[in-house]
Coordinates of C-alpha atoms and ligand atoms in Angstrom, one line a residue:
M18 CA 115.0 57.9 92.0
N19 CA 115.4 61.5 93.5
T20 CA 114.3 60.4 97.0
E21 CA 113.4 63.0 100.1
H22 CA 114.6 61.8 103.4
G23 CA 111.9 62.2 105.8
T24 CA 113.0 64.2 108.7
E25 CA 110.5 66.0 110.2
S26 CA 111.6 68.5 112.8
S27 CA 111.3 68.1 116.5
H28 CA 109.5 71.2 117.3
G29 CA 106.3 70.5 119.0
A30 CA 102.6 70.5 117.1
D31 CA 102.0 73.8 118.9
D32 CA 105.1 75.4 117.4
K33 CA 104.1 74.9 114.0
V34 CA 101.9 76.8 111.7
P35 CA 99.1 74.7 110.1
V36 CA 99.2 75.2 106.4
A37 CA 97.4 74.4 103.5
I38 CA 98.3 74.2 99.6
V39 CA 95.7 74.7 96.9
G40 CA 96.9 73.1 93.6
A41 CA 99.7 71.0 95.2
S42 CA 100.0 68.7 92.4
G43 CA 101.2 71.2 89.9
Y44 CA 105.0 72.0 89.4
S45 CA 104.9 74.6 92.0
G46 CA 102.8 73.1 94.3
E47 CA 104.7 69.9 94.4
E48 CA 107.9 72.4 95.0
L49 CA 105.8 73.9 97.9
V50 CA 105.2 70.4 99.2
R51 CA 109.0 69.4 99.1
L52 CA 109.8 72.7 101.1
L53 CA 107.0 72.5 103.5
L54 CA 107.4 68.8 104.4
R55 CA 110.9 69.6 106.0
H56 CA 110.2 73.0 107.3
P57 CA 110.6 73.0 111.0
R58 CA 107.8 75.1 111.8
V59 CA 105.1 73.7 109.5
Q60 CA 102.3 71.4 109.9
L61 CA 101.2 70.6 106.4
A62 CA 97.6 70.4 107.1
A63 CA 95.8 70.4 103.6
V64 CA 96.8 69.6 100.0
T65 CA 94.2 69.9 97.2
S66 CA 94.0 68.2 93.9
R67 CA 90.9 67.6 91.8
Q68 CA 92.6 64.9 90.0
Y69 CA 94.2 63.3 92.6
A70 CA 91.5 63.4 95.3
G71 CA 91.7 60.5 97.7
Q72 CA 95.1 59.6 97.2
T73 CA 98.3 60.2 99.6
V74 CA 101.0 63.0 98.9
A75 CA 103.5 59.8 98.8
Q76 CA 101.2 58.0 96.7
V77 CA 101.4 60.9 94.0
F78 CA 105.0 61.6 94.9
P79 CA 106.4 58.7 96.2
R80 CA 110.0 60.6 96.6
F81 CA 108.2 62.1 99.6
A82 CA 107.2 58.7 100.9
G83 CA 110.1 59.1 103.7
Y84 CA 107.9 61.8 105.8
P85 CA 104.9 60.3 108.0
T86 CA 103.1 63.4 107.0
A87 CA 103.1 62.7 103.3
R88 CA 102.3 58.9 104.0
E89 CA 99.0 60.2 105.9
L90 CA 98.0 63.1 104.3
R91 CA 95.6 62.7 101.5
F92 CA 94.8 65.3 98.6
V93 CA 91.2 66.8 99.3
E94 CA 89.2 68.5 96.6
P95 CA 89.8 72.6 96.8
N96 CA 87.0 74.0 99.2
A97 CA 87.9 77.6 100.5
D98 CA 85.7 76.7 103.7
V99 CA 87.2 73.2 104.5
L100 CA 90.9 74.9 104.1
A101 CA 89.9 77.8 106.5
R102 CA 89.0 75.5 109.0
K103 CA 92.3 73.5 108.9
A104 CA 95.0 76.4 108.1
R105 CA 96.0 79.7 109.3
F106 CA 98.2 80.2 105.9
V107 CA 97.2 79.1 102.4
F108 CA 99.5 79.0 99.5
L109 CA 97.9 79.2 96.2
A110 CA 99.6 77.6 93.4
L111 CA 96.7 77.9 91.0
P112 CA 96.4 79.4 87.3
H113 CA 95.6 83.2 87.2
G114 CA 92.1 83.8 87.4
V115 CA 91.2 80.9 89.6
A116 CA 93.7 81.9 92.3
A117 CA 91.5 85.2 93.1
E118 CA 88.5 82.9 93.4
F119 CA 90.0 81.1 96.5
A120 CA 91.9 84.2 97.8
L121 CA 88.4 86.2 98.8
P122 CA 86.8 83.7 101.0
L123 CA 90.0 82.5 102.4
L124 CA 91.2 86.1 103.7
K125 CA 87.4 86.8 104.5
Q126 CA 87.7 83.9 107.0
G127 CA 90.9 85.3 108.3
C128 CA 93.4 82.9 106.6
R129 CA 96.6 84.7 105.3
V130 CA 97.5 83.8 101.7
I131 CA 100.2 83.3 99.5
D132 CA 99.6 83.5 96.1
L133 CA 101.9 82.4 93.3
S134 CA 99.7 83.3 90.4
A135 CA 99.9 86.5 88.5
D136 CA 96.3 87.6 90.2
F137 CA 97.6 89.9 92.6
R138 CA 100.9 91.0 91.4
L139 CA 99.8 94.1 89.5
R140 CA 98.3 97.5 91.0
S141 CA 95.9 98.1 88.5
A142 CA 92.7 96.1 87.3
T143 CA 93.0 97.8 84.1
V144 CA 96.5 96.6 83.2
Y145 CA 95.7 93.4 84.4
R146 CA 92.7 93.2 81.8
E147 CA 95.0 94.3 79.2
F148 CA 97.6 91.5 79.9
Y149 CA 95.4 89.0 80.8
G150 CA 92.7 89.3 78.7
H151 CA 89.8 89.2 81.2
D152 CA 88.8 91.5 83.8
H153 CA 90.1 91.0 87.4
P154 CA 87.9 88.6 89.5
A155 CA 88.6 90.5 92.7
P156 CA 89.9 94.0 92.0
E157 CA 89.2 95.1 95.5
L158 CA 92.0 93.3 96.7
L159 CA 94.4 94.7 94.6
E160 CA 95.3 97.4 97.0
Q161 CA 96.2 95.4 100.0
A162 CA 98.2 92.9 98.1
V163 CA 102.0 93.1 98.8
Y164 CA 104.2 91.8 96.2
G165 CA 106.5 89.3 97.7
L166 CA 110.0 90.2 96.7
P167 CA 111.5 90.1 100.2
E168 CA 114.5 92.1 99.2
I169 CA 112.4 94.8 98.0
Y170 CA 109.5 94.8 100.2
R171 CA 110.5 92.9 103.0
P172 CA 108.7 95.1 105.7
A173 CA 105.6 95.2 103.8
V174 CA 105.8 91.6 103.6
K175 CA 106.0 90.9 107.3
G176 CA 102.7 92.5 107.9
A177 CA 100.9 91.6 104.9
A178 CA 97.5 89.3 104.9
L179 CA 98.0 88.8 100.7
V180 CA 101.1 88.3 99.4
A181 CA 101.3 88.3 95.5
A182 CA 104.7 86.0 95.0
P183 CA 106.7 87.4 92.0
G184 CA 107.0 85.7 88.5
C185 CA 109.6 83.6 87.7
Y186 CA 110.9 85.9 84.8
P187 CA 110.3 88.9 86.8
T188 CA 112.7 87.8 89.9
S189 CA 115.2 87.2 87.4
I190 CA 114.9 90.4 85.9
L191 CA 114.2 92.7 88.8
L192 CA 116.6 91.6 91.3
P193 CA 119.6 92.6 89.1
T194 CA 118.0 95.5 87.6
I195 CA 116.5 97.5 90.5
P196 CA 119.8 98.6 92.2
L197 CA 121.0 99.8 88.7
L198 CA 117.8 101.8 88.5
R199 CA 118.1 103.1 92.1
A200 CA 121.4 104.4 91.5
G201 CA 120.8 106.3 88.5
F202 CA 123.6 104.0 86.6
I203 CA 121.3 102.8 83.5
E204 CA 119.2 104.5 81.0
T205 CA 115.6 103.7 81.9
D206 CA 114.5 102.8 78.1
S207 CA 117.8 100.8 77.5
V208 CA 117.1 97.5 79.1
I209 CA 116.9 94.4 76.6
A210 CA 116.3 91.1 78.4
H211 CA 116.9 87.6 76.7
S212 CA 115.5 84.9 79.3
L213 CA 115.8 81.0 78.6
S214 CA 113.3 78.7 80.9
G215 CA 113.0 75.1 81.4
V216 CA 110.1 73.5 80.4
S217 CA 108.7 73.2 84.2
G218 CA 108.0 76.9 83.7
A219 CA 105.1 76.3 81.7
G220 CA 103.5 73.9 84.6
R221 CA 102.3 70.2 84.4
K222 CA 99.0 70.9 82.4
A223 CA 99.2 68.8 79.2
E224 CA 99.9 71.0 76.4
P225 CA 101.4 70.0 72.5
D226 CA 103.9 73.0 72.7
Y227 CA 105.3 71.4 75.9
L228 CA 105.5 67.9 75.2
F229 CA 109.1 66.1 75.0
V230 CA 109.2 65.6 71.4
E231 CA 108.4 69.1 70.5
C232 CA 111.0 70.8 73.3
N233 CA 113.8 68.3 73.1
E234 CA 116.6 69.1 70.9
S235 CA 115.2 72.2 70.3
L236 CA 115.2 76.2 71.2
R237 CA 112.4 78.7 70.6
A238 CA 111.4 82.2 71.5
Y239 CA 107.7 82.6 72.6
G240 CA 105.4 85.3 74.0
L241 CA 106.7 88.1 71.4
P242 CA 106.5 91.1 71.9
K243 CA 104.4 91.5 74.8
H244 CA 104.8 88.6 77.2
R245 CA 102.4 88.6 80.2
H246 CA 105.2 89.3 82.7
L247 CA 106.2 92.3 81.2
S248 CA 103.3 94.1 83.1
E249 CA 104.9 93.3 86.6
I250 CA 108.5 93.8 85.3
E251 CA 107.8 97.3 84.0
Q252 CA 105.5 98.2 87.0
E253 CA 108.1 97.4 89.5
L254 CA 111.3 98.6 87.4
S255 CA 109.0 102.2 87.1
L256 CA 108.3 102.1 90.9
A257 CA 112.3 101.6 91.4
A258 CA 113.2 104.2 88.9
G259 CA 110.6 106.7 90.1
L260 CA 109.6 107.2 86.3
P261 CA 108.2 105.0 83.6
V262 CA 110.2 102.2 82.3
T263 CA 109.8 100.2 79.1
I264 CA 112.1 97.2 78.7
Q265 CA 112.4 94.8 75.5
F266 CA 111.8 91.2 76.8
T267 CA 112.4 88.0 74.8
P268 CA 111.5 84.6 76.7
H269 CA 113.0 81.2 75.3
L270 CA 112.1 77.8 76.0
V271 CA 114.9 75.7 76.4
P272 CA 115.3 71.7 76.9
V273 CA 115.9 71.6 80.3
N274 CA 113.8 70.7 83.3
R275 CA 114.1 73.8 85.5
G276 CA 116.0 77.0 85.8
I277 CA 116.1 80.4 84.1
L278 CA 119.1 82.3 83.0
T279 CA 118.4 85.7 82.4
T280 CA 120.8 88.3 80.2
L281 CA 120.2 92.0 80.6
C282 CA 121.8 94.4 77.8
T283 CA 121.9 97.9 79.3
Q284 CA 123.1 101.5 78.1
L285 CA 125.0 103.1 81.0
K286 CA 124.3 106.7 81.6
A287 CA 126.7 109.2 80.1
G288 CA 129.8 109.9 82.2
L289 CA 129.6 106.1 83.7
R290 CA 129.7 104.9 79.9
D291 CA 132.3 107.3 78.7
T292 CA 135.1 105.6 81.4
R293 CA 136.6 103.3 79.0
D294 CA 138.5 101.8 82.1
A295 CA 136.6 98.3 82.1
T296 CA 137.5 97.8 85.7
E297 CA 136.7 101.0 87.2
V298 CA 133.0 100.4 85.7
S299 CA 133.1 96.9 87.2
R300 CA 134.0 98.2 90.7
R301 CA 131.0 100.6 90.7
V302 CA 128.6 98.4 89.8
A303 CA 130.0 95.7 92.2
D304 CA 129.9 98.5 95.1
C305 CA 126.3 99.1 94.0
Y306 CA 125.0 95.6 94.0
R307 CA 127.3 95.0 97.7
Q308 CA 125.3 97.9 99.0
A309 CA 122.2 96.6 97.7
Y310 CA 122.4 92.7 98.3
S311 CA 125.6 92.2 100.9
A312 CA 123.2 91.5 103.6
E313 CA 120.8 89.2 101.8
P314 CA 120.6 85.3 102.4
F315 CA 119.5 84.5 98.9
V316 CA 121.2 86.7 96.4
R317 CA 124.7 85.9 95.7
L318 CA 127.1 88.2 93.4
V319 CA 129.2 86.2 91.3
E320 CA 132.5 88.4 91.0
E321 CA 135.0 86.0 90.3
K322 CA 136.0 85.0 86.4
R323 CA 133.1 82.6 86.0
L324 CA 129.3 83.4 85.2
P325 CA 126.1 82.5 86.5
D326 CA 124.7 79.1 85.4
T327 CA 121.5 77.1 86.1
K328 CA 123.4 74.2 87.4
N329 CA 124.5 76.0 90.6
V330 CA 121.3 77.5 91.6
V331 CA 118.6 74.5 90.3
G332 CA 117.0 73.0 93.7
T333 CA 118.1 76.5 95.9
N334 CA 116.4 79.5 96.4
Y335 CA 119.7 81.5 95.5
I336 CA 119.7 83.9 92.6
D337 CA 123.0 84.6 91.3
I338 CA 123.8 87.6 89.6
G339 CA 127.0 88.6 87.5
W340 CA 128.2 91.2 85.3
R341 CA 130.8 92.7 82.7
F342 CA 131.1 96.1 81.1
D343 CA 132.0 96.2 77.4
P344 CA 134.1 99.1 76.8
R345 CA 133.8 98.7 72.9
T346 CA 130.0 99.0 73.2
R347 CA 129.7 100.9 76.0
R348 CA 127.0 98.5 77.5
L349 CA 126.7 96.7 80.8
L350 CA 125.7 93.2 80.4
V351 CA 124.1 91.6 83.6
I352 CA 123.4 87.7 83.9
S353 CA 121.4 86.2 86.5
A354 CA 120.5 82.5 87.2
E355 CA 117.9 81.1 89.6
D356 CA 115.3 78.1 89.6
N357 CA 111.9 79.0 88.2
L358 CA 110.2 76.4 90.9
V359 CA 112.4 77.7 93.9
K360 CA 113.5 81.8 93.7
G361 CA 110.9 82.0 90.9
A362 CA 108.0 80.3 92.7
G363 CA 108.0 78.1 96.0
G364 CA 110.9 78.8 97.6
Q365 CA 110.3 82.5 97.4
A366 CA 106.7 81.8 98.4
V367 CA 108.5 80.4 101.7
Q368 CA 110.8 83.2 102.5
C369 CA 107.8 85.2 102.3
F370 CA 105.9 83.1 104.9
N371 CA 108.9 83.0 106.9
L372 CA 109.0 86.8 107.2
M373 CA 105.1 86.8 107.9
N374 CA 105.8 84.6 110.9
G375 CA 108.6 86.2 112.2
F376 CA 110.7 83.2 112.0
D377 CA 114.3 83.5 110.2
E378 CA 114.1 84.2 106.6
T379 CA 116.1 81.2 105.7
T380 CA 114.0 78.5 107.9
G381 CA 113.7 75.5 105.8
L382 CA 115.2 76.8 102.4
M383 CA 119.2 76.4 103.3
Ligands
LIG12 N1 106.1 76.8 86.9 C1 106.5 77.9 87.3 O1 107.7 78.1 87.1 C2 106.1 79.1 88.0 C3 106.7 80.2 88.3 C4 106.4 80.9 89.2 C5 104.8 81.2 89.3 N2 104.2 80.1 88.7 C6 102.5 80.8 88.7 O2 102.2 79.5 89.6 C7 100.7 79.0 89.5 C8 101.0 77.4 89.4 O3 101.8 77.2 88.2 P1 102.2 75.6 88.0 O4 103.2 75.8 86.8 O5 102.5 74.9 89.3 O6 100.7 75.0 87.4 P2 100.5 73.3 86.9 O7 101.8 72.8 87.3 O8 99.8 73.4 85.7 O9 99.6 73.3 88.5 C9 98.5 73.8 88.6 C10 97.7 73.3 90.1 O10 96.6 74.0 90.0 C11 95.1 72.9 90.1 N3 94.1 73.4 89.2 C12 94.1 73.8 87.8 N4 92.9 74.3 87.7 C13 92.2 74.5 88.8 C14 90.8 74.9 89.2 N5 90.1 75.2 88.2 N6 90.4 74.7 90.6 C15 91.5 74.0 91.3 N7 92.5 73.8 91.1 C16 93.0 73.9 90.0 C17 96.0 71.6 89.2 O11 95.6 70.7 90.2 P3 94.1 69.6 89.6 O12 93.9 69.6 88.1 O13 94.6 68.2 90.1 O14 93.2 70.1 90.5 C18 97.4 71.8 89.7 O15 97.7 71.3 91.0 C19 100.3 79.5 88.1 O16 99.5 80.7 88.4 C20 102.0 80.2 87.6 O17 101.8 81.2 86.9 C21 104.5 79.0 87.8

């Protein structure tokens, strides 16, 4: 059994921030429970679940039974007023549409909110409607929401009341692509992204498409040609490039529990792509990535012979990025690997939480 050893920190209760997780029984919620139980500056004050209300965290997730908090804290029905009395920070690990219904009353009552759903990632309610198929439940909040990608929006995240943690696929595509666009290295209409995701990306809810027998020993593409995550990917790439960017994105479901591997195929701009010396192109790309990420605690540039793979990031908040220039096709191939539930969800949310509190960004994440 994968057991967590319950080492709760020696920080005094006054040093700790009371925190709640709404939707704590789902996959992202469970990952937040894992990270926050051992976070030295957090007091896990409330966790919600409709189906498990009344049960302790340790009863629902026996692997956390080593933590005293997990043995004492019981799941409660989600109620924004109750949560606002218990917590200063609230993580929302809910389906899109539902998250906004909680964010509004929580913010009104002075909580700071970190939402893992797609509800506040887009700047336009019209684009939200186009991709999510219903009106935005709280469009008035879109302006104040900060996109929670610390490597790109760190100063804004620090002061935000409402953070929209990015999607798992978007994180795997944006972090490798934004430095290349900012440096003017690649054609803005040339990006083709193929992503492979573990089945936990679909959440814990029971759906026939994600049953073991349907997924195991099989590979499939889905969500073509306009997966919902394209909306935030293209929004953020366009902001980085300073002009509209359109990409081709093909997600695939692969029979592993967690992890995302993305392969980006990009066309270098004329000049750079005419340099047939692969070593020289690789050196310039390496300089570009080092400039962007050498001080980043959770972005690892894979510059040796190997390429990123999910086994080296699963369970961590790292994203690994590697690249190759193909002088035959003159394309730049970039590979990224991350854990969809950590850097792609709960870990990134905790990274934002640390920034919002002025803690070291890596607290509880190393
Ligand atoms: N899975 C990933 O890799 C990943 C990555 C990045 C972002 N996200 C986003 O994070 C959010 C959660 O995803 P997930 O994969 O963790 O989903 P999940 O496993 O299906 O969990 C959803 C959670 O929300 C609760 N819930 C569902 N409907 C609710 C309602 N109407 N009112 C109150 N609570 C409700 C469920 O608990 P009860 O039914 O017990 O109440 C459960 O705890 C989604 O918006 C997803 O897009 C997921």
